[in-house]
Short mmCIF file of C-alpha atoms and ligand atoms in Angstrom, two decimals:
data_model
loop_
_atom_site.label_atom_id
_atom_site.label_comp_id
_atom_site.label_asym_id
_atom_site.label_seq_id
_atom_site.Cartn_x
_atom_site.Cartn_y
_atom_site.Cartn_z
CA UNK A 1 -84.03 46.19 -26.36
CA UNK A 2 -83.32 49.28 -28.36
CA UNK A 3 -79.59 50.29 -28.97
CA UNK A 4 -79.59 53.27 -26.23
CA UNK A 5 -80.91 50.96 -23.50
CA UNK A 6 -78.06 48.25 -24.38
CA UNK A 7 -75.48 51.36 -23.65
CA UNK A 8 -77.05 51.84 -20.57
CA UNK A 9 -77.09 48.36 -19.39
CA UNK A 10 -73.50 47.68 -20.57
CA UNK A 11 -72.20 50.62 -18.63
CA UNK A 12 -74.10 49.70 -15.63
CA UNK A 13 -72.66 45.84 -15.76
CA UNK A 14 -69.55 45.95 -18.06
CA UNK A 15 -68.56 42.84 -16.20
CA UNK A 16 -71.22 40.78 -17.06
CA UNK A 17 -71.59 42.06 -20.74
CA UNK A 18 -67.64 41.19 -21.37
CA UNK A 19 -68.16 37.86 -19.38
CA UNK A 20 -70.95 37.34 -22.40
CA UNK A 21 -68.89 38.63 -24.85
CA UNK A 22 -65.86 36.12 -24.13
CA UNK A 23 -67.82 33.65 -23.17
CA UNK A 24 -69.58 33.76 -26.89
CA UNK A 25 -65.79 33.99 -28.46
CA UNK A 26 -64.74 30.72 -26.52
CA UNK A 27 -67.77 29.12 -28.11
CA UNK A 28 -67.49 30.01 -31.68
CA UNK A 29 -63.71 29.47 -31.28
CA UNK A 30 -64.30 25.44 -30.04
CA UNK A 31 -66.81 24.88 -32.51
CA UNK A 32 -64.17 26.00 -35.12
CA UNK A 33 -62.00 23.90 -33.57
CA UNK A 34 -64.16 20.89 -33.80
CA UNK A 35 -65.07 21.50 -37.56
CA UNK A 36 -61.48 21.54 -38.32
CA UNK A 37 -60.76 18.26 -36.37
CA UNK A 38 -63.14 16.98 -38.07
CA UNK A 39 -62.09 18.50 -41.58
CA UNK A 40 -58.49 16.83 -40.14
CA UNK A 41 -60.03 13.70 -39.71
CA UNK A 42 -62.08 13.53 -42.78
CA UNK A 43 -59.18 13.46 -44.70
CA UNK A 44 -57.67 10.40 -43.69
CA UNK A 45 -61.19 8.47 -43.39
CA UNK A 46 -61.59 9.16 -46.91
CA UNK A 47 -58.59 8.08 -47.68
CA UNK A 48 -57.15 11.50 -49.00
CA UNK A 49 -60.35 12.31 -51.13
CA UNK A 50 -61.35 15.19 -48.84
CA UNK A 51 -59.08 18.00 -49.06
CA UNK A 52 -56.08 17.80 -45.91
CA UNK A 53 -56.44 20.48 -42.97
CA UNK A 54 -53.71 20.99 -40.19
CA UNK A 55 -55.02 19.18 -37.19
CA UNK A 56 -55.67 22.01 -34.02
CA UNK A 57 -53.68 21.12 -31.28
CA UNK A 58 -56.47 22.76 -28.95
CA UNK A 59 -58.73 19.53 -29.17
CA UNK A 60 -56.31 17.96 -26.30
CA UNK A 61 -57.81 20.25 -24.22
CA UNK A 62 -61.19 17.93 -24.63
CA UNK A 63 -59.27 15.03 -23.47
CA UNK A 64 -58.40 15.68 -19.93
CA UNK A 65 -57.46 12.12 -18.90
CA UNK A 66 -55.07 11.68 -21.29
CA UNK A 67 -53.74 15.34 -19.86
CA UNK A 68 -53.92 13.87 -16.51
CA UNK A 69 -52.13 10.65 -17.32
CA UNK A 70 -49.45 12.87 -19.17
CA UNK A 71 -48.97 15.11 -16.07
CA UNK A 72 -48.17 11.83 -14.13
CA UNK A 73 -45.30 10.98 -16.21
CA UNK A 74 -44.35 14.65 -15.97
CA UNK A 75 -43.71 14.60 -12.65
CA UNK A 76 -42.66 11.05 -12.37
CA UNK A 77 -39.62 11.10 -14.73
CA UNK A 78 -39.34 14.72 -15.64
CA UNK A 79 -41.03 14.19 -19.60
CA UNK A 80 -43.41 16.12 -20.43
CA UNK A 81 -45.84 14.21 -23.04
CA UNK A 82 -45.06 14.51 -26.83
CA UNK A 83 -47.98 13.42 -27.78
CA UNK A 84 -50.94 15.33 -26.55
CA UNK A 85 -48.80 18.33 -25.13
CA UNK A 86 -51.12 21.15 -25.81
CA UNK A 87 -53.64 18.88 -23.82
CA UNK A 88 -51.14 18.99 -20.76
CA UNK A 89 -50.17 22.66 -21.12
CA UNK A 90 -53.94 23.60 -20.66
CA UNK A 91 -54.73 21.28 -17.86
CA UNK A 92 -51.85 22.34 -15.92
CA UNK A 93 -52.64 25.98 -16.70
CA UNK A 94 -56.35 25.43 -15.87
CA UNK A 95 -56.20 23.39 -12.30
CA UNK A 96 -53.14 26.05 -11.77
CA UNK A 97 -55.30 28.67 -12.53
CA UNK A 98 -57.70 27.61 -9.49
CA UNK A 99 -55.33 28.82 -7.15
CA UNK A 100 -55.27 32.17 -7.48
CA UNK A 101 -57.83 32.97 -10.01
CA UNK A 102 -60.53 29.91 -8.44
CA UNK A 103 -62.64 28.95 -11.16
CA UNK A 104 -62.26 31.86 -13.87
CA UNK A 105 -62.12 29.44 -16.37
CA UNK A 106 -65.30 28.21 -16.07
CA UNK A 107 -67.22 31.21 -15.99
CA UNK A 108 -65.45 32.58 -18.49
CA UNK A 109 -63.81 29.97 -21.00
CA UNK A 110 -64.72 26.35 -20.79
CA UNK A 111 -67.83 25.99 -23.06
CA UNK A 112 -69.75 23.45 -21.47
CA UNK A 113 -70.06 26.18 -18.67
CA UNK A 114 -71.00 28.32 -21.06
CA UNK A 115 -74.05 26.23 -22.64
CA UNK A 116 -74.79 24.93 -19.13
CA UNK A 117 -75.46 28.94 -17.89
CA UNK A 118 -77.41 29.67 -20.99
CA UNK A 119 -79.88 27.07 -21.22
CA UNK A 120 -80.46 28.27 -17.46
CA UNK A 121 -81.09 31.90 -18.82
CA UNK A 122 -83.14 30.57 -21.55
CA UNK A 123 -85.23 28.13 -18.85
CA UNK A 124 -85.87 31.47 -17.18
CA UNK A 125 -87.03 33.28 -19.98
CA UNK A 126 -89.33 30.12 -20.70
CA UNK A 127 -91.05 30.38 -17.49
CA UNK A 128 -91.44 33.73 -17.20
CA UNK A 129 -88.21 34.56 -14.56
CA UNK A 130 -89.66 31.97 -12.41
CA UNK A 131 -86.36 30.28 -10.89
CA UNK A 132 -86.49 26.99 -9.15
CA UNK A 133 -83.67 25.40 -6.64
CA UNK A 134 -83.56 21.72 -5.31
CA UNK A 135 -84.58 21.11 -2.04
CA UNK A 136 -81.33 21.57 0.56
CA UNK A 137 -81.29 17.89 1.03
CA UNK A 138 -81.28 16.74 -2.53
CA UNK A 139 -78.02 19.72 -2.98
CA UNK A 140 -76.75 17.97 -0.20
CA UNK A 141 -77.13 14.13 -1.89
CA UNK A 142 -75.82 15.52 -4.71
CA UNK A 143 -72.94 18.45 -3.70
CA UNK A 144 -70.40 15.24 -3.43
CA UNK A 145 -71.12 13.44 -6.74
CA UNK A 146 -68.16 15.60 -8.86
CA UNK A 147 -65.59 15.32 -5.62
CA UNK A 148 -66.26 11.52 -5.51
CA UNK A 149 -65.51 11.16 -9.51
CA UNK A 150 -62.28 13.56 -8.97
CA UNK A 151 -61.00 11.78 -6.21
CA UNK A 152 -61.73 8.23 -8.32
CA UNK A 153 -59.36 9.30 -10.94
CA UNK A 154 -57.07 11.23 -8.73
CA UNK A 155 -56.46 8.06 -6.49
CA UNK A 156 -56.33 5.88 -9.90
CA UNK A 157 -54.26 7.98 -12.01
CA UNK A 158 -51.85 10.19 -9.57
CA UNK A 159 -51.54 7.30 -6.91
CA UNK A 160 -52.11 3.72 -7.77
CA UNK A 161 -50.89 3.77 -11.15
CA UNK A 162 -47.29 2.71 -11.40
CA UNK A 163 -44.93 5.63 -13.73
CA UNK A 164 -44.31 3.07 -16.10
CA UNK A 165 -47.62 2.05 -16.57
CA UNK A 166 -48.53 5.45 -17.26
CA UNK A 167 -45.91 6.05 -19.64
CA UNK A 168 -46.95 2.81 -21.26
CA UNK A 169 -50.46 4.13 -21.97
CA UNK A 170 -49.05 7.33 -22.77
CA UNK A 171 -47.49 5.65 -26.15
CA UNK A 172 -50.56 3.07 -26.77
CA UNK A 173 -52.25 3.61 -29.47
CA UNK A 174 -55.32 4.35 -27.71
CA UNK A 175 -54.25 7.45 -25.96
CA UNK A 176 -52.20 8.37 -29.14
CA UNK A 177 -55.69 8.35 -31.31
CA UNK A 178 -57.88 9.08 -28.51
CA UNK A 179 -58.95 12.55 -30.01
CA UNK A 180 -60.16 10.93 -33.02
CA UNK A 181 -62.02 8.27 -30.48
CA UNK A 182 -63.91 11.38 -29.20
CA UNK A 183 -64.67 12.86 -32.43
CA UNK A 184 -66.03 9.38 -33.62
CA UNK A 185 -67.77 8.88 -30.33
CA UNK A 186 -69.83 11.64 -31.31
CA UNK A 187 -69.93 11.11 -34.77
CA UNK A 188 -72.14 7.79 -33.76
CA UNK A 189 -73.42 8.88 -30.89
CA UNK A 190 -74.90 6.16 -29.34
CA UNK A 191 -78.95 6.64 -27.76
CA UNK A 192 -77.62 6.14 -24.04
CA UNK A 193 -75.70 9.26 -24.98
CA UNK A 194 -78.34 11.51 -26.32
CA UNK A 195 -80.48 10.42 -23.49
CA UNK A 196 -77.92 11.67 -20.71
CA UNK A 197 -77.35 15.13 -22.45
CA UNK A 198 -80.91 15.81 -22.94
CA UNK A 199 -81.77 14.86 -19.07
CA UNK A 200 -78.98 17.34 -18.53
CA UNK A 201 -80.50 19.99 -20.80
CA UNK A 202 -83.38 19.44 -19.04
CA UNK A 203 -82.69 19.47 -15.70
CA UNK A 204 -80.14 23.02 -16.70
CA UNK A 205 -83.26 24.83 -18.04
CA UNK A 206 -85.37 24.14 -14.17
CA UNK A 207 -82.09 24.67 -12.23
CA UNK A 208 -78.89 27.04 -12.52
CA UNK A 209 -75.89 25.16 -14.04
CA UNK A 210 -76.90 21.67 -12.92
CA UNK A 211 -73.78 20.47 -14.61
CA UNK A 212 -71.56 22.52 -13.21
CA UNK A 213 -72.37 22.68 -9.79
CA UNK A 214 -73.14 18.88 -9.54
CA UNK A 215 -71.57 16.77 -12.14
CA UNK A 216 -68.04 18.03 -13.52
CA UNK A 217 -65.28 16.83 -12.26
CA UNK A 218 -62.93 19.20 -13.94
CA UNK A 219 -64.46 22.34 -12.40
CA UNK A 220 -64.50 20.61 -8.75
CA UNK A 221 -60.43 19.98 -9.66
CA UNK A 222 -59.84 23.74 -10.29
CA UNK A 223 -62.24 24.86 -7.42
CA UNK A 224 -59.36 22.70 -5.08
CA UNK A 225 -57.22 25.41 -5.62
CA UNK A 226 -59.36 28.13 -4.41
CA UNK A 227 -59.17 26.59 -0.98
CA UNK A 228 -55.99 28.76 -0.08
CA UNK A 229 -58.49 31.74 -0.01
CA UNK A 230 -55.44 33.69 -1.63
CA UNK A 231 -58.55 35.31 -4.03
CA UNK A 232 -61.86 35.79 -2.11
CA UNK A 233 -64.63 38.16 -1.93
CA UNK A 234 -65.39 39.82 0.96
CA UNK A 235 -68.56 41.46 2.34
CA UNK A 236 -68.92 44.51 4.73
CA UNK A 237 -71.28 43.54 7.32
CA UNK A 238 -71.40 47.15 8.53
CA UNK A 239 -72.21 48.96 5.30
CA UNK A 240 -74.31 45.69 3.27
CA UNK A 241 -78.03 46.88 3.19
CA UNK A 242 -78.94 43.22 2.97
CA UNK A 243 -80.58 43.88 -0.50
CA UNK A 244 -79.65 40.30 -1.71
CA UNK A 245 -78.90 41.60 -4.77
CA UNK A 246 -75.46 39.59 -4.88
CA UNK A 247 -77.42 36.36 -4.02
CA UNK A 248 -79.94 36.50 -6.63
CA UNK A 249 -77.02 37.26 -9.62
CA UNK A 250 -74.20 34.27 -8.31
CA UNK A 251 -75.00 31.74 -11.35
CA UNK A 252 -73.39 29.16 -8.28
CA UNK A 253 -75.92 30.07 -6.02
CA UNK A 254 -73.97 30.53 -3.23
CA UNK A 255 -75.89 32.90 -0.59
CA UNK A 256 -73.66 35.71 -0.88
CA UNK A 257 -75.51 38.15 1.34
CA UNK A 258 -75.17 36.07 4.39
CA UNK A 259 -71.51 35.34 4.07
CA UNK A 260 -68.34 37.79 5.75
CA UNK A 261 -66.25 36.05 2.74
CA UNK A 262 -66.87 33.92 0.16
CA UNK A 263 -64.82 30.39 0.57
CA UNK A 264 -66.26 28.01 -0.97
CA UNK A 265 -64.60 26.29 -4.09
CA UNK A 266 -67.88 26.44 -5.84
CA UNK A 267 -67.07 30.31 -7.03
CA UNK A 268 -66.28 30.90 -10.25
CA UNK A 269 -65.16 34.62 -9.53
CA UNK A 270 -67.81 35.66 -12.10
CA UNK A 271 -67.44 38.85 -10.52
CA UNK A 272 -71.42 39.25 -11.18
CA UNK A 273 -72.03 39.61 -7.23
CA UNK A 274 -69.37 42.18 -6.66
CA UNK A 275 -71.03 44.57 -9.67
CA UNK A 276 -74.30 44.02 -8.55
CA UNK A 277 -73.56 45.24 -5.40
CA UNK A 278 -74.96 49.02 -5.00
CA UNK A 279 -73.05 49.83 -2.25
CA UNK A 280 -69.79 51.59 -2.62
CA UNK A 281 -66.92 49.15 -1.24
CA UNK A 282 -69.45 47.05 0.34
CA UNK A 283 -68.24 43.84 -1.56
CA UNK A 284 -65.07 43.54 -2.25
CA UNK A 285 -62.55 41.44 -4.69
CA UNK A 286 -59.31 40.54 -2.50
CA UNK A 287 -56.14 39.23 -3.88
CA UNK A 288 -53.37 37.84 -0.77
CA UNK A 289 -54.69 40.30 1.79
CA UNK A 290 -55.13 43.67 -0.58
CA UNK A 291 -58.08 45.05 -2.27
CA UNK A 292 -58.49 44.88 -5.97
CA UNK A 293 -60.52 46.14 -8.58
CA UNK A 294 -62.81 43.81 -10.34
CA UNK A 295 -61.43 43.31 -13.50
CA UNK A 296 -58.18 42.77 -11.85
CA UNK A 297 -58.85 38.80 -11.70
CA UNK A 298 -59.86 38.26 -15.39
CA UNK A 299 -57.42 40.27 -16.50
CA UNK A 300 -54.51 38.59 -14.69
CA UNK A 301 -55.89 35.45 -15.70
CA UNK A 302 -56.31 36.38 -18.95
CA UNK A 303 -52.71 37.67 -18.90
CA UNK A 304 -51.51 34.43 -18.00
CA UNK A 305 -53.03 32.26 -20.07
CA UNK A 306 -51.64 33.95 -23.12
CA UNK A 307 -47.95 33.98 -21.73
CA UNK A 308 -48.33 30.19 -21.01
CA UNK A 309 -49.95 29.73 -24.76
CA UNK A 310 -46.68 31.74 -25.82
CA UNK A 311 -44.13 30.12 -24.15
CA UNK A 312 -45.59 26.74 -24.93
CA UNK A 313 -45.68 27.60 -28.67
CA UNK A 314 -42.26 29.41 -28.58
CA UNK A 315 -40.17 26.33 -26.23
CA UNK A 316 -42.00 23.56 -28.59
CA UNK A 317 -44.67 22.31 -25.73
CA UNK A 318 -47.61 22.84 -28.11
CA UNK A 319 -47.33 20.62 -31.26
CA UNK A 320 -47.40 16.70 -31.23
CA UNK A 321 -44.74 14.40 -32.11
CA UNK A 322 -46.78 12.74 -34.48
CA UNK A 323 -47.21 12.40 -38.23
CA UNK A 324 -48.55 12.54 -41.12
CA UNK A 325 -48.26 9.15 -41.85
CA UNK A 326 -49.07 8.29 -38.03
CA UNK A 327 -51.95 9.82 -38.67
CA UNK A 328 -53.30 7.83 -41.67
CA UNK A 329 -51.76 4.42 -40.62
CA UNK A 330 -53.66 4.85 -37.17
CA UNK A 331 -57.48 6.22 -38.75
CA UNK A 332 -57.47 3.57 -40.87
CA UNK A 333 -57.68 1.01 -37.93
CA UNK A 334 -59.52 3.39 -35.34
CA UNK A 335 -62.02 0.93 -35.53
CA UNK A 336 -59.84 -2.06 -33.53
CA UNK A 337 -58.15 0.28 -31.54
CA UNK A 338 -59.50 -0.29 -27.71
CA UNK A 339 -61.63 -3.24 -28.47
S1 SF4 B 401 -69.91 34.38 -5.33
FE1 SF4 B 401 -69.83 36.12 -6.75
S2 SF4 B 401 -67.97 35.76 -7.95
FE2 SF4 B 401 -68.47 33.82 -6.92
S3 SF4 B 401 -69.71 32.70 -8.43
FE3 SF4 B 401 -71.15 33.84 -7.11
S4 SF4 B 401 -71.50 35.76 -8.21
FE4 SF4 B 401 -69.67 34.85 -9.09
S1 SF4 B 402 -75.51 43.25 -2.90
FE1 SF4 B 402 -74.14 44.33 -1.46
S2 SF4 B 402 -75.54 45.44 -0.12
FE2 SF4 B 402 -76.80 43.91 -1.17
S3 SF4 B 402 -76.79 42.13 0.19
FE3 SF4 B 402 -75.09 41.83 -1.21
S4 SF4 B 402 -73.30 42.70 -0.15
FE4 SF4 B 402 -75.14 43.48 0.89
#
C-alpha cells in the first residue's frame, strides 16, 4: 500500500488504525516486560553471575489468581496484598473497567487479544478473505465453556474459601514466587503445552478470536460488567440501510445489523462497527442514556487507567514487600516449591 493510500485509509478509520497502533504498543511493551523478568530472574538462577535488573511489577498482571485471591483478603479484612499489589491494582481496574467501558481492555490492551485477532487477520489473508464461522450449534456447545471456568474459580476463590485460608496462601511461598513459576513454566514448556497453543493458533487462523470468544475466562469476568448496559451501542432502525457493514467488521461477531442495541457482554467496544457505519448517526456510542462520540470510551478508559497507575504508584499500592534477599533465598529452591 503506497504512503498516500495509508493517509486515506487512516482518515477514513482513525479508530481502527489507533486500535492497531495501541494494540502493537501493549505488545512490544509485555514482551519488554517479560525479557526483563526474565533478565530479573536470571540473576538469581545464576547465582549473581548475570548482571541484576529491577524486577517489573507489571508481570502480576499475568497472574490473575493470585490477584483474585489477593482481592479476597481485600475485602475480607480490609488488606490489600503486599505482595503482588500491582497484580491486584490491575485486576481490580480491569473487571472495574467492564462496567462502564465493557471489554476495552481486550480489544485494546490485553495481548493475548491482540495475537488472538491477528492470527485471524493473517488466516484471512492466507485464504484469500475467505472467512469461516462454526456452525450455530457448535457456538452454542461452546459460548458457556469461559462462564463455567469463571464461575469455578469465582465460587472457589470469592465463596468457599475461608479469609484466612486465603490470607494463608497469600504469604505461602508459592503465591509469593508464583511469577517466577510462570516464567519457568514457560521456560520448560512442557509438549502438552505447545500442543494446546498450537490447536489454538490453529483453530484462531479458520475462526475470529477463538480464544477470546470461547476460552478466556478473564474477558468473560470483565464482559459481567457490561451487563448494566450503562455503555451500549445503539442502532437506528429507521435510518440503517441494512448494508451489514457493522456485522462483517465486529472481530466478536456479534450480528450487529439486526440488533436495536448491542447487549451482549461479548463486546469489546472496539468501536470498529460504529466507524464502519456510513450512515450519519445511524449507530451510535451511548454512555448512561446520552450520546457520545466514539473516541469518548477509549479515551475515558484510557484516562482512567493512568490515574489508577498514578495513584497506585504515588499511595505505595504498586511495589512488593519483598526483597532482595527474598528473592534469591526463594529462586534458589523454586524447584521444591509446590511439589
Ligand atoms: S459490536 Fe461493535 S463495538 Fe462491539 S465488538 Fe462488535 S464491532 Fe466492536
Ligand atoms: S453499518 Fe449502519 S447502515 Fe449498515 S447495517 Fe450496520 S447500522 Fe445499518
Amino acid at each position: 500500500m503506497n504512503t498516500k493510500k495509508l493517509q486515506r485509509q487512516i482518515k477514513k478509520r482513525p479508530i481502527e488504525y489507533a486500535r492497531m497502533t495501541v494494540q502493537l504498543l501493549f505488545l512490544f511493551f509485555i514482551l519488554y516486560v517479560g525479557l526483563r523478568f526474565y533478565l530479573f530472574y536470571n540473576h538469581f538462577a545464576t547465582f549473581g553471575e548475570a548482571p541484576f535488573v529491577e524486577r517489573p511489577p507489571a508481570v502480576e498482571g499475568f497472574l490473575p489468581v493470585s490477584a483474585l485471591i489477593g482481592f479476597k483478603v481485600w475485602i475480607s479484612t480490609g488488606d490489600f496484598d503486599p505482595i503482588h499489589p500491582a497484580g491486584l491494582v490491575l485486576l481490580t481496574f480491569i473487571v472495574g473497567s467492564g462496567l462502564l467501558f465493557r471489554r476495552s481492555f481486550c480489544s485494546w490492551i490485553c495481548p493475548i487479544g491482540t495475537v488472538s485477532e491477528w492470527t485471524g487477520k493473517l488466516g484471512k489473508m492466507i485464504m484469500k478473505k475467505k472467512t469461516y464461522d462454526l456452525p450455530k450449534w457448535l457456538t452454542w456447545v461452546l459460548s458457556p465453556i469461559k462462564y463455567l471456568v469463571l464461575a469455578f474459580f469465582l465460587k472457589y476463590i470469592l465463596f468457599d474459601m475461608p479469609a484466612a485460608a486465603a490470607l494463608d496462601f497469600m504469604f505461602s511461598q508459592y503465591n509469593v514466587i508464583s511469577d517466577v513459576k510462570m516464567l519457568t513454566f514457560f521456560l520448560n514448556i512442557s509438549s502438552f503445552a505447545v500442543k494446546f497453543i498450537l490447536v489454538i493458533f490453529v483453530l484462531s487462523l479458520f475462526f475470529k478470536n477463538f480464544w477470546c470468544r470461547f476460552l478466556c475466562p478473564y474477558g468473560a469476568l470483565i464482559g459481567l460488567g457490561s451487563l448494566l448496559g450503562i455503555t451500549k451501542i445503539k442502532r437506528n432502525e429507521d435510518t440503517c440501510i441494512d448494508c451489514n457493514a457493522c456485522t462483517r467488521v465486529c472481530p466478536q461477531r456479534i450480528k450487529v445489523s439486526e440488533k436495536k442495541a448491542v447487549l451482549t457482554p461479548e463486546c469489546s467496544a472496539c468501536m470498529l462497527c460504529v466507524e464502519a457505519c456510513p450512515v450519519k448517526d445511524t449507530l451510535t456510542v451511548n454512555v448512561a442514556g446520552k450520546k457520545v462520540n466514539k473516541w469518548f470510551v477509549p479515551a475515558a478508559f484510557f484516562g482512567v487507567f493512568a490515574l489508577v497507575y498514578i495513584t497506585a504508584r504515588l499511595t505505595g499500592h504498586w511495589e512488593t514487600i519483598l526483597t532482595y534477599e527474598d528473592f534469591k533465598y526463594l529462586i534458589s529452591i523454586v524447584e521444591s516449591i509446590g511439589h
